[in-house]
mmCIF file of C-alpha atoms and ligand atoms in Angstrom:
data_model
loop_
_atom_site.group_PDB
_atom_site.id
_atom_site.type_symbol
_atom_site.label_atom_id
_atom_site.label_comp_id
_atom_site.label_asym_id
_atom_site.label_seq_id
_atom_site.Cartn_x
_atom_site.Cartn_y
_atom_site.Cartn_z
ATOM 1 C CA MET K 1 0.000 0.000 0.000
ATOM 2 C CA ALA K 2 1.446 3.372 -0.919
ATOM 3 C CA ALA K 3 2.575 5.040 2.240
ATOM 4 C CA SER K 4 0.969 8.424 2.755
ATOM 5 C CA ARG K 5 3.461 11.191 2.113
ATOM 6 C CA GLN K 6 3.861 13.218 5.232
ATOM 7 C CA SER K 7 6.705 15.258 6.531
ATOM 8 C CA ARG K 8 8.947 13.531 8.966
ATOM 9 C CA GLN K 9 11.407 15.044 11.355
ATOM 10 C CA LEU K 10 15.048 14.161 11.861
ATOM 11 C CA ARG K 11 17.253 15.494 14.614
ATOM 12 C CA PHE K 12 20.792 16.435 13.565
ATOM 13 C CA THR K 13 23.892 18.118 14.974
ATOM 14 C CA LYS K 14 26.206 20.503 13.099
ATOM 15 C CA MET K 15 29.875 19.957 13.930
ATOM 16 C CA HIS K 16 33.326 20.645 12.527
ATOM 17 C CA GLY K 17 36.882 19.435 12.757
ATOM 18 C CA LEU K 18 39.125 22.466 12.127
ATOM 19 C CA GLY K 19 36.484 24.002 9.862
ATOM 20 C CA ASN K 20 35.798 20.825 7.858
ATOM 21 C CA ASP K 21 32.103 20.802 8.647
ATOM 22 C CA PHE K 22 29.583 18.036 9.085
ATOM 23 C CA MET K 23 25.914 17.326 9.524
ATOM 24 C CA VAL K 24 25.800 14.418 11.985
ATOM 25 C CA ILE K 25 22.676 12.272 12.247
ATOM 26 C CA ASP K 26 21.856 9.689 14.895
ATOM 27 C CA GLY K 27 20.682 6.648 12.962
ATOM 28 C CA VAL K 28 20.622 4.558 16.152
ATOM 29 C CA THR K 29 17.485 6.050 17.712
ATOM 30 C CA GLN K 30 16.078 7.395 14.431
ATOM 31 C CA GLU K 31 15.292 5.682 11.126
ATOM 32 C CA VAL K 32 17.232 7.562 8.431
ATOM 33 C CA GLN K 33 16.503 7.150 4.733
ATOM 34 C CA LEU K 34 18.188 9.819 2.589
ATOM 35 C CA ASP K 35 18.961 9.452 -1.097
ATOM 36 C CA GLN K 36 21.811 11.141 -3.002
ATOM 37 C CA ALA K 37 19.591 13.996 -4.219
ATOM 38 C CA GLN K 38 18.422 14.750 -0.666
ATOM 39 C CA ILE K 39 22.012 14.679 0.632
ATOM 40 C CA ARG K 40 23.150 17.051 -2.112
ATOM 41 C CA ARG K 41 20.338 19.456 -1.269
ATOM 42 C CA LEU K 42 21.060 19.282 2.464
ATOM 43 C CA ALA K 43 24.728 20.007 1.696
ATOM 44 C CA ASP K 44 23.801 23.205 -0.137
ATOM 45 C CA ARG K 45 24.826 26.228 1.918
ATOM 46 C CA HIS K 46 21.799 28.250 0.681
ATOM 47 C CA PHE K 47 18.969 25.733 0.208
ATOM 48 C CA GLY K 48 19.996 23.230 2.864
ATOM 49 C CA VAL K 49 21.957 22.927 6.089
ATOM 50 C CA GLY K 50 25.355 23.271 4.393
ATOM 51 C CA PHE K 51 28.222 20.851 5.033
ATOM 52 C CA ASP K 52 31.300 19.207 3.518
ATOM 53 C CA GLN K 53 30.201 15.738 4.613
ATOM 54 C CA LEU K 54 27.164 14.086 6.199
ATOM 55 C CA LEU K 55 28.024 11.583 8.943
ATOM 56 C CA LEU K 56 25.500 8.860 9.726
ATOM 57 C CA VAL K 57 25.826 6.986 13.032
ATOM 58 C CA GLU K 58 24.357 3.489 12.920
ATOM 59 C CA PRO K 59 24.164 0.510 15.264
ATOM 60 C CA PRO K 60 27.112 -1.891 14.928
ATOM 61 C CA GLY K 61 26.984 -4.576 12.270
ATOM 62 C CA ARG K 62 29.223 -6.911 14.307
ATOM 63 C CA PRO K 63 29.574 -7.777 18.006
ATOM 64 C CA ASP K 64 33.124 -6.460 18.502
ATOM 65 C CA VAL K 65 32.419 -2.825 17.666
ATOM 66 C CA ASP K 66 30.340 -0.091 19.282
ATOM 67 C CA PHE K 67 28.954 1.673 16.204
ATOM 68 C CA ARG K 68 28.959 1.806 12.416
ATOM 69 C CA TYR K 69 29.807 5.177 10.848
ATOM 70 C CA ARG K 70 28.932 6.119 7.262
ATOM 71 C CA ILE K 71 30.234 9.152 5.372
ATOM 72 C CA PHE K 72 28.670 11.005 2.424
ATOM 73 C CA ASN K 73 30.370 13.834 0.521
ATOM 74 C CA ALA K 74 28.500 17.024 -0.385
ATOM 75 C CA ASP K 75 27.989 15.594 -3.902
ATOM 76 C CA GLY K 76 25.959 12.785 -2.320
ATOM 77 C CA GLY K 77 28.520 10.020 -2.884
ATOM 78 C CA GLU K 78 29.235 7.594 -0.036
ATOM 79 C CA VAL K 79 32.947 7.313 0.766
ATOM 80 C CA GLU K 80 35.221 5.089 2.777
ATOM 81 C CA GLN K 81 36.770 7.262 5.481
ATOM 82 C CA CYS K 82 36.846 10.723 7.043
ATOM 83 C CA GLY K 83 39.440 11.669 9.631
ATOM 84 C CA ASN K 84 37.993 14.955 10.912
ATOM 85 C CA GLY K 85 34.599 13.281 10.885
ATOM 86 C CA ALA K 86 35.870 10.425 13.060
ATOM 87 C CA ARG K 87 36.830 12.870 15.797
ATOM 88 C CA CYS K 88 33.436 14.614 15.584
ATOM 89 C CA PHE K 89 31.735 11.208 15.605
ATOM 90 C CA ALA K 90 33.418 10.352 18.923
ATOM 91 C CA ARG K 91 32.289 13.633 20.503
ATOM 92 C CA PHE K 92 28.779 13.202 19.085
ATOM 93 C CA VAL K 93 28.079 9.716 20.459
ATOM 94 C CA ARG K 94 29.269 10.833 23.893
ATOM 95 C CA GLU K 95 27.248 14.081 23.881
ATOM 96 C CA GLN K 96 24.133 12.252 22.668
ATOM 97 C CA GLY K 97 24.458 9.680 25.423
ATOM 98 C CA LEU K 98 24.834 6.837 22.928
ATOM 99 C CA THR K 99 27.916 5.648 24.818
ATOM 100 C CA ARG K 100 29.864 6.451 27.962
ATOM 101 C CA LYS K 101 33.100 4.911 26.701
ATOM 102 C CA ASP K 102 36.340 6.865 26.285
ATOM 103 C CA ILE K 103 37.661 4.333 23.783
ATOM 104 C CA ILE K 104 35.236 3.614 20.964
ATOM 105 C CA ASP K 105 35.613 0.955 18.267
ATOM 106 C CA VAL K 106 33.923 1.907 15.019
ATOM 107 C CA GLU K 107 33.218 0.079 11.785
ATOM 108 C CA THR K 108 33.547 2.105 8.583
ATOM 109 C CA ASN K 109 33.287 1.075 4.945
ATOM 110 C CA THR K 110 36.988 0.237 4.940
ATOM 111 C CA GLY K 111 37.337 -1.542 8.257
ATOM 112 C CA LEU K 112 37.750 -0.695 11.913
ATOM 113 C CA ILE K 113 39.119 2.442 13.542
ATOM 114 C CA GLN K 114 39.583 3.138 17.247
ATOM 115 C CA LEU K 115 38.786 6.543 18.741
ATOM 116 C CA SER K 116 40.105 7.706 22.116
ATOM 117 C CA ILE K 117 38.549 10.744 23.795
ATOM 118 C CA LYS K 118 41.200 12.480 25.918
ATOM 119 C CA PRO K 119 40.485 14.352 29.183
ATOM 120 C CA ASP K 120 41.099 17.701 27.451
ATOM 121 C CA GLY K 121 38.438 16.876 24.845
ATOM 122 C CA ALA K 122 40.903 16.193 22.026
ATOM 123 C CA VAL K 123 40.282 12.967 20.123
ATOM 124 C CA ARG K 124 43.083 10.567 19.129
ATOM 125 C CA VAL K 125 42.292 8.242 16.246
ATOM 126 C CA ASP K 126 44.070 5.099 15.097
ATOM 127 C CA MET K 127 43.484 5.588 11.367
ATOM 128 C CA GLY K 128 44.841 2.148 10.476
ATOM 129 C CA LEU K 129 47.599 1.201 8.042
ATOM 130 C CA PRO K 130 48.120 3.346 4.916
ATOM 131 C CA GLU K 131 47.722 1.477 1.635
ATOM 132 C CA LEU K 132 50.442 2.056 -0.967
ATOM 133 C CA ASP K 133 49.734 -0.654 -3.543
ATOM 134 C CA PRO K 134 48.493 1.269 -6.599
ATOM 135 C CA ALA K 135 45.771 -1.273 -7.396
ATOM 136 C CA ALA K 136 44.294 -0.892 -3.884
ATOM 137 C CA ILE K 137 44.296 2.908 -3.835
ATOM 138 C CA PRO K 138 43.118 2.687 -6.695
ATOM 139 C CA PHE K 139 45.694 4.328 -8.995
ATOM 140 C CA LYS K 140 46.819 3.193 -12.458
ATOM 141 C CA ALA K 141 50.573 2.495 -12.313
ATOM 142 C CA GLU K 142 52.894 -0.282 -13.525
ATOM 143 C CA SER K 143 54.501 -0.667 -10.092
ATOM 144 C CA ARG K 144 54.575 0.924 -6.666
ATOM 145 C CA GLU K 145 56.837 4.025 -6.566
ATOM 146 C CA LEU K 146 57.577 6.753 -4.000
ATOM 147 C CA SER K 147 56.166 9.225 -6.522
ATOM 148 C CA TYR K 148 54.619 9.205 -9.997
ATOM 149 C CA ALA K 149 54.621 11.505 -13.035
ATOM 150 C CA VAL K 150 51.041 12.389 -13.981
ATOM 151 C CA GLU K 151 50.188 14.410 -17.103
ATOM 152 C CA THR K 152 47.421 16.994 -17.084
ATOM 153 C CA GLN K 153 46.917 20.565 -18.304
ATOM 154 C CA GLY K 154 49.798 19.900 -20.775
ATOM 155 C CA GLN K 155 52.194 19.576 -17.839
ATOM 156 C CA THR K 156 53.745 16.722 -15.872
ATOM 157 C CA TRP K 157 53.126 16.745 -12.132
ATOM 158 C CA THR K 158 55.012 14.655 -9.539
ATOM 159 C CA LEU K 159 52.739 13.157 -6.902
ATOM 160 C CA SER K 160 52.535 10.362 -4.337
ATOM 161 C CA ALA K 161 49.502 8.093 -4.188
ATOM 162 C CA VAL K 162 48.299 6.858 -0.765
ATOM 163 C CA SER K 163 45.046 5.385 0.535
ATOM 164 C CA MET K 164 43.817 5.898 4.100
ATOM 165 C CA GLY K 165 40.785 3.883 3.145
ATOM 166 C CA ASN K 166 40.043 6.736 0.751
ATOM 167 C CA PRO K 167 42.345 7.719 -2.123
ATOM 168 C CA HIS K 168 44.827 10.629 -1.877
ATOM 169 C CA ALA K 169 47.287 12.244 -4.274
ATOM 170 C CA VAL K 170 49.976 14.314 -2.506
ATOM 171 C CA LEU K 171 52.075 16.973 -4.250
ATOM 172 C CA VAL K 172 55.037 18.702 -2.544
ATOM 173 C CA VAL K 173 54.948 22.447 -3.308
ATOM 174 C CA ASP K 174 57.179 25.410 -2.370
ATOM 175 C CA SER K 175 54.217 27.440 -1.121
ATOM 176 C CA VAL K 176 50.660 26.369 -0.333
ATOM 177 C CA GLU K 177 49.561 29.982 -0.918
ATOM 178 C CA ARG K 178 50.829 29.853 -4.512
ATOM 179 C CA ALA K 179 49.831 26.222 -5.187
ATOM 180 C CA PRO K 180 47.384 25.813 -8.156
ATOM 181 C CA VAL K 181 44.678 24.303 -5.902
ATOM 182 C CA GLU K 182 41.689 25.832 -7.752
ATOM 183 C CA THR K 183 42.836 24.644 -11.199
ATOM 184 C CA LEU K 184 44.961 21.539 -10.647
ATOM 185 C CA GLY K 185 42.753 20.265 -7.798
ATOM 186 C CA PRO K 186 39.700 19.501 -9.963
ATOM 187 C CA GLU K 187 41.894 18.291 -12.855
ATOM 188 C CA LEU K 188 43.566 15.651 -10.682
ATOM 189 C CA GLU K 189 40.391 14.885 -8.681
ATOM 190 C CA SER K 190 38.843 13.345 -11.793
ATOM 191 C CA HIS K 191 42.052 12.250 -13.553
ATOM 192 C CA PRO K 192 41.590 8.912 -15.413
ATOM 193 C CA ARG K 193 44.536 7.370 -13.542
ATOM 194 C CA PHE K 194 42.359 7.579 -10.400
ATOM 195 C CA PRO K 195 39.366 5.393 -11.325
ATOM 196 C CA ALA K 196 37.513 6.232 -8.068
ATOM 197 C CA ARG K 197 38.570 9.917 -8.302
ATOM 198 C CA VAL K 198 40.909 11.253 -5.618
ATOM 199 C CA ASN K 199 41.507 13.828 -2.856
ATOM 200 C CA VAL K 200 44.377 16.139 -3.850
ATOM 201 C CA GLY K 201 46.790 17.418 -1.179
ATOM 202 C CA PHE K 202 49.308 20.259 -1.667
ATOM 203 C CA MET K 203 52.018 20.018 1.016
ATOM 204 C CA GLN K 204 54.666 22.629 1.858
ATOM 205 C CA VAL K 205 57.415 21.197 4.065
ATOM 206 C CA GLU K 206 58.504 23.888 6.565
ATOM 207 C CA SER K 207 60.686 21.482 8.585
ATOM 208 C CA PRO K 208 60.865 17.713 9.189
ATOM 209 C CA ASP K 209 58.248 18.056 11.953
ATOM 210 C CA ARG K 210 55.972 20.770 10.498
ATOM 211 C CA VAL K 211 54.139 21.075 7.197
ATOM 212 C CA ARG K 212 51.411 23.269 5.703
ATOM 213 C CA LEU K 213 48.666 21.529 3.735
ATOM 214 C CA ARG K 214 45.754 22.468 1.479
ATOM 215 C CA VAL K 215 43.398 19.753 0.205
ATOM 216 C CA PHE K 216 41.019 19.776 -2.735
ATOM 217 C CA GLU K 217 38.649 17.062 -1.522
ATOM 218 C CA ARG K 218 36.959 14.521 -3.782
ATOM 219 C CA GLY K 219 33.259 15.267 -4.010
ATOM 220 C CA VAL K 220 33.507 18.604 -2.175
ATOM 221 C CA GLY K 221 36.272 20.972 -3.365
ATOM 222 C CA GLU K 222 38.826 22.719 -1.153
ATOM 223 C CA THR K 223 38.006 22.301 2.549
ATOM 224 C CA ARG K 224 39.401 24.110 5.606
ATOM 225 C CA ALA K 225 40.975 20.846 6.760
ATOM 226 C CA CYS K 226 41.181 17.164 5.771
ATOM 227 C CA GLY K 227 42.104 14.536 8.367
ATOM 228 C CA THR K 228 42.815 11.648 6.012
ATOM 229 C CA GLY K 229 44.603 14.157 3.767
ATOM 230 C CA ALA K 230 46.902 15.111 6.648
ATOM 231 C CA CYS K 231 47.614 11.412 7.290
ATOM 232 C CA ALA K 232 48.312 10.735 3.603
ATOM 233 C CA ALA K 233 50.599 13.770 3.347
ATOM 234 C CA VAL K 234 52.718 12.655 6.314
ATOM 235 C CA VAL K 235 52.958 9.104 4.934
ATOM 236 C CA ALA K 236 54.050 10.441 1.534
ATOM 237 C CA GLY K 237 56.531 12.871 3.116
ATOM 238 C CA ARG K 238 58.067 10.224 5.355
ATOM 239 C CA LEU K 239 58.445 7.731 2.521
ATOM 240 C CA ARG K 240 60.223 10.460 0.538
ATOM 241 C CA GLY K 241 62.604 11.052 3.462
ATOM 242 C CA LEU K 242 61.292 14.569 4.171
ATOM 243 C CA LEU K 243 59.532 14.147 7.521
ATOM 244 C CA ASP K 244 59.994 12.883 11.080
ATOM 245 C CA GLU K 245 57.723 10.335 12.789
ATOM 246 C CA ARG K 246 55.649 13.068 14.518
ATOM 247 C CA VAL K 247 54.501 15.979 12.379
ATOM 248 C CA GLU K 248 52.370 19.062 13.034
ATOM 249 C CA VAL K 249 50.162 19.591 9.987
ATOM 250 C CA LEU K 250 49.014 23.213 9.618
ATOM 251 C CA LEU K 251 45.726 23.538 7.712
ATOM 252 C CA ALA K 252 43.571 26.590 7.001
ATOM 253 C CA GLY K 253 41.308 25.719 9.938
ATOM 254 C CA GLY K 254 44.022 24.804 12.441
ATOM 255 C CA SER K 255 46.569 22.074 13.118
ATOM 256 C CA LEU K 256 46.588 18.314 13.568
ATOM 257 C CA ILE K 257 49.272 16.078 15.062
ATOM 258 C CA ILE K 258 50.012 13.092 12.861
ATOM 259 C CA GLU K 259 52.305 10.247 13.938
ATOM 260 C CA TRP K 260 53.538 7.437 11.715
ATOM 261 C CA PRO K 261 56.525 5.224 12.708
ATOM 262 C CA GLY K 262 56.659 3.712 9.212
ATOM 263 C CA GLU K 263 55.410 0.822 7.100
ATOM 264 C CA GLY K 264 53.566 -1.881 9.016
ATOM 265 C CA HIS K 265 52.353 0.663 11.587
ATOM 266 C CA PRO K 266 49.032 2.530 11.782
ATOM 267 C CA VAL K 267 48.806 6.289 11.331
ATOM 268 C CA MET K 268 47.734 8.121 14.489
ATOM 269 C CA MET K 269 45.877 11.447 14.264
ATOM 270 C CA GLU K 270 45.029 13.796 17.143
ATOM 271 C CA GLY K 271 42.967 16.967 17.059
ATOM 272 C CA PRO K 272 39.816 18.807 18.139
ATOM 273 C CA ALA K 273 36.126 18.240 17.436
ATOM 274 C CA THR K 274 33.568 21.033 17.838
ATOM 275 C CA THR K 275 29.800 20.972 18.254
ATOM 276 C CA VAL K 276 28.166 24.090 16.769
ATOM 277 C CA PHE K 277 24.379 23.608 17.013
ATOM 278 C CA GLU K 278 21.546 21.050 17.025
ATOM 279 C CA GLY K 279 18.668 21.188 14.568
ATOM 280 C CA GLN K 280 15.502 19.565 13.341
ATOM 281 C CA LEU K 281 14.967 18.536 9.724
ATOM 282 C CA TRP K 282 11.519 18.438 8.131
ATOM 283 C CA LEU K 283 11.655 15.905 5.317
ATOM 284 C CA ALA K 284 8.749 15.180 2.964
ATOM 285 C CA GLY K 285 8.534 11.416 2.949
ATOM 286 C CA SER K 286 6.503 8.303 3.617
ATOM 287 C CA ASN K 287 5.327 7.155 7.015
ATOM 288 C CA SER K 288 8.223 6.199 9.123
ATOM 289 C CA ARG K 289 8.624 4.398 12.364
ATOM 290 C CA ARG K 290 10.778 6.261 14.827
ATOM 291 C CA ARG K 291 13.108 3.862 16.581
ATOM 292 C CA PRO K 292 12.381 3.857 20.316
ATOM 293 C CA ARG K 293 14.767 6.277 21.986
ATOM 294 C CA ARG K 294 17.262 4.610 24.253
ATOM 295 C CA SER K 295 16.214 4.493 27.925
ATOM 296 C CA GLY K 296 16.101 7.730 29.846
ATOM 297 C CA GLY K 297 14.882 10.002 27.073
ATOM 298 C CA ALA K 298 11.128 9.742 26.429
ATOM 299 C CA ARG K 299 10.321 12.384 23.769
ATOM 300 C CA LYS K 300 7.903 15.071 24.881
ATOM 301 C CA LYS K 301 4.838 15.390 22.600
HETATM 302 N N1 API J 401 36.364 13.849 0.567
HETATM 303 C C1 API J 401 36.851 12.587 1.142
HETATM 304 C C2 API J 401 36.020 12.183 2.384
HETATM 305 C C3 API J 401 36.206 13.137 3.565
HETATM 306 C C4 API J 401 37.641 13.232 4.014
HETATM 307 C C5 API J 401 37.992 14.429 4.913
HETATM 308 N N2 API J 401 36.933 15.357 5.196
HETATM 309 C C6 API J 401 38.723 13.977 6.170
HETATM 310 O O1 API J 401 38.672 14.676 7.190
HETATM 311 O O2 API J 401 39.399 12.923 6.092
HETATM 312 C C7 API J 401 36.771 11.489 0.070
HETATM 313 O O3 API J 401 35.997 11.631 -0.883
HETATM 314 O O4 API J 401 37.477 10.489 0.232
#
């Protein structure tokens, strides 16, 4: 029977990690059904809420984790990982009373990550092992190299290719201010050698323990910060012998601490997560059952 179309409400929280901003939705106590077109409209900074990514918190799909966490870019596409989002996720599930844990195990589309909420409110994330095999990034290359020559705009660009669950191209530049982010970013984002498209990082090495980074994100454009981009940049820089094990990554929205001992070890990321406001969405849609709220929070009529 065709469900009657009536508006339905969805609670959400607006958050950011160093200015990379998110709409976070609790899909544990609410039933969430959003299609790509709805996500794109919600991402619009004039007709919707406005965000770089939408983060959807879901119940775990396996007994050894606390939650599942899904990520959608502003263009509506679901992606594998989001570093700044992971930190905001940790803060969100605590603030919403969905957990009381300080160490949270989370399932994402590319595997498990572990989030640790520190007493000062910073969140430390084990982002897992970087992937450097071109086929797994994915990136079209004959063999694995420290860097690759990629042709576009009639020029040859030298870049590293790294996956943190999501694909990243990293270019070393003399100055992030002068880097061709607006033109080269979109060219490389959809370059045919990256079959799943790619996030494009422009890294200026100030010293072995401090870099500046701008990222043109897949499915979004340039963001104020990119957590997986910071991880990928440090991996690329270390492999090229430019960086120490612990690096401060300076982004437009602030700085992250990234630590990577080397191959065979996970990349650790530490940084802030900020809650900005809570809101209520009115969505035209079919009847929907609201999942019973967890104990202790009967909704007032
Ligand atoms: N645009 C990315 C997802 C978000 C990554 C970024 N916001 C982060 O903090 O890691 C991609 O398409 O893979």
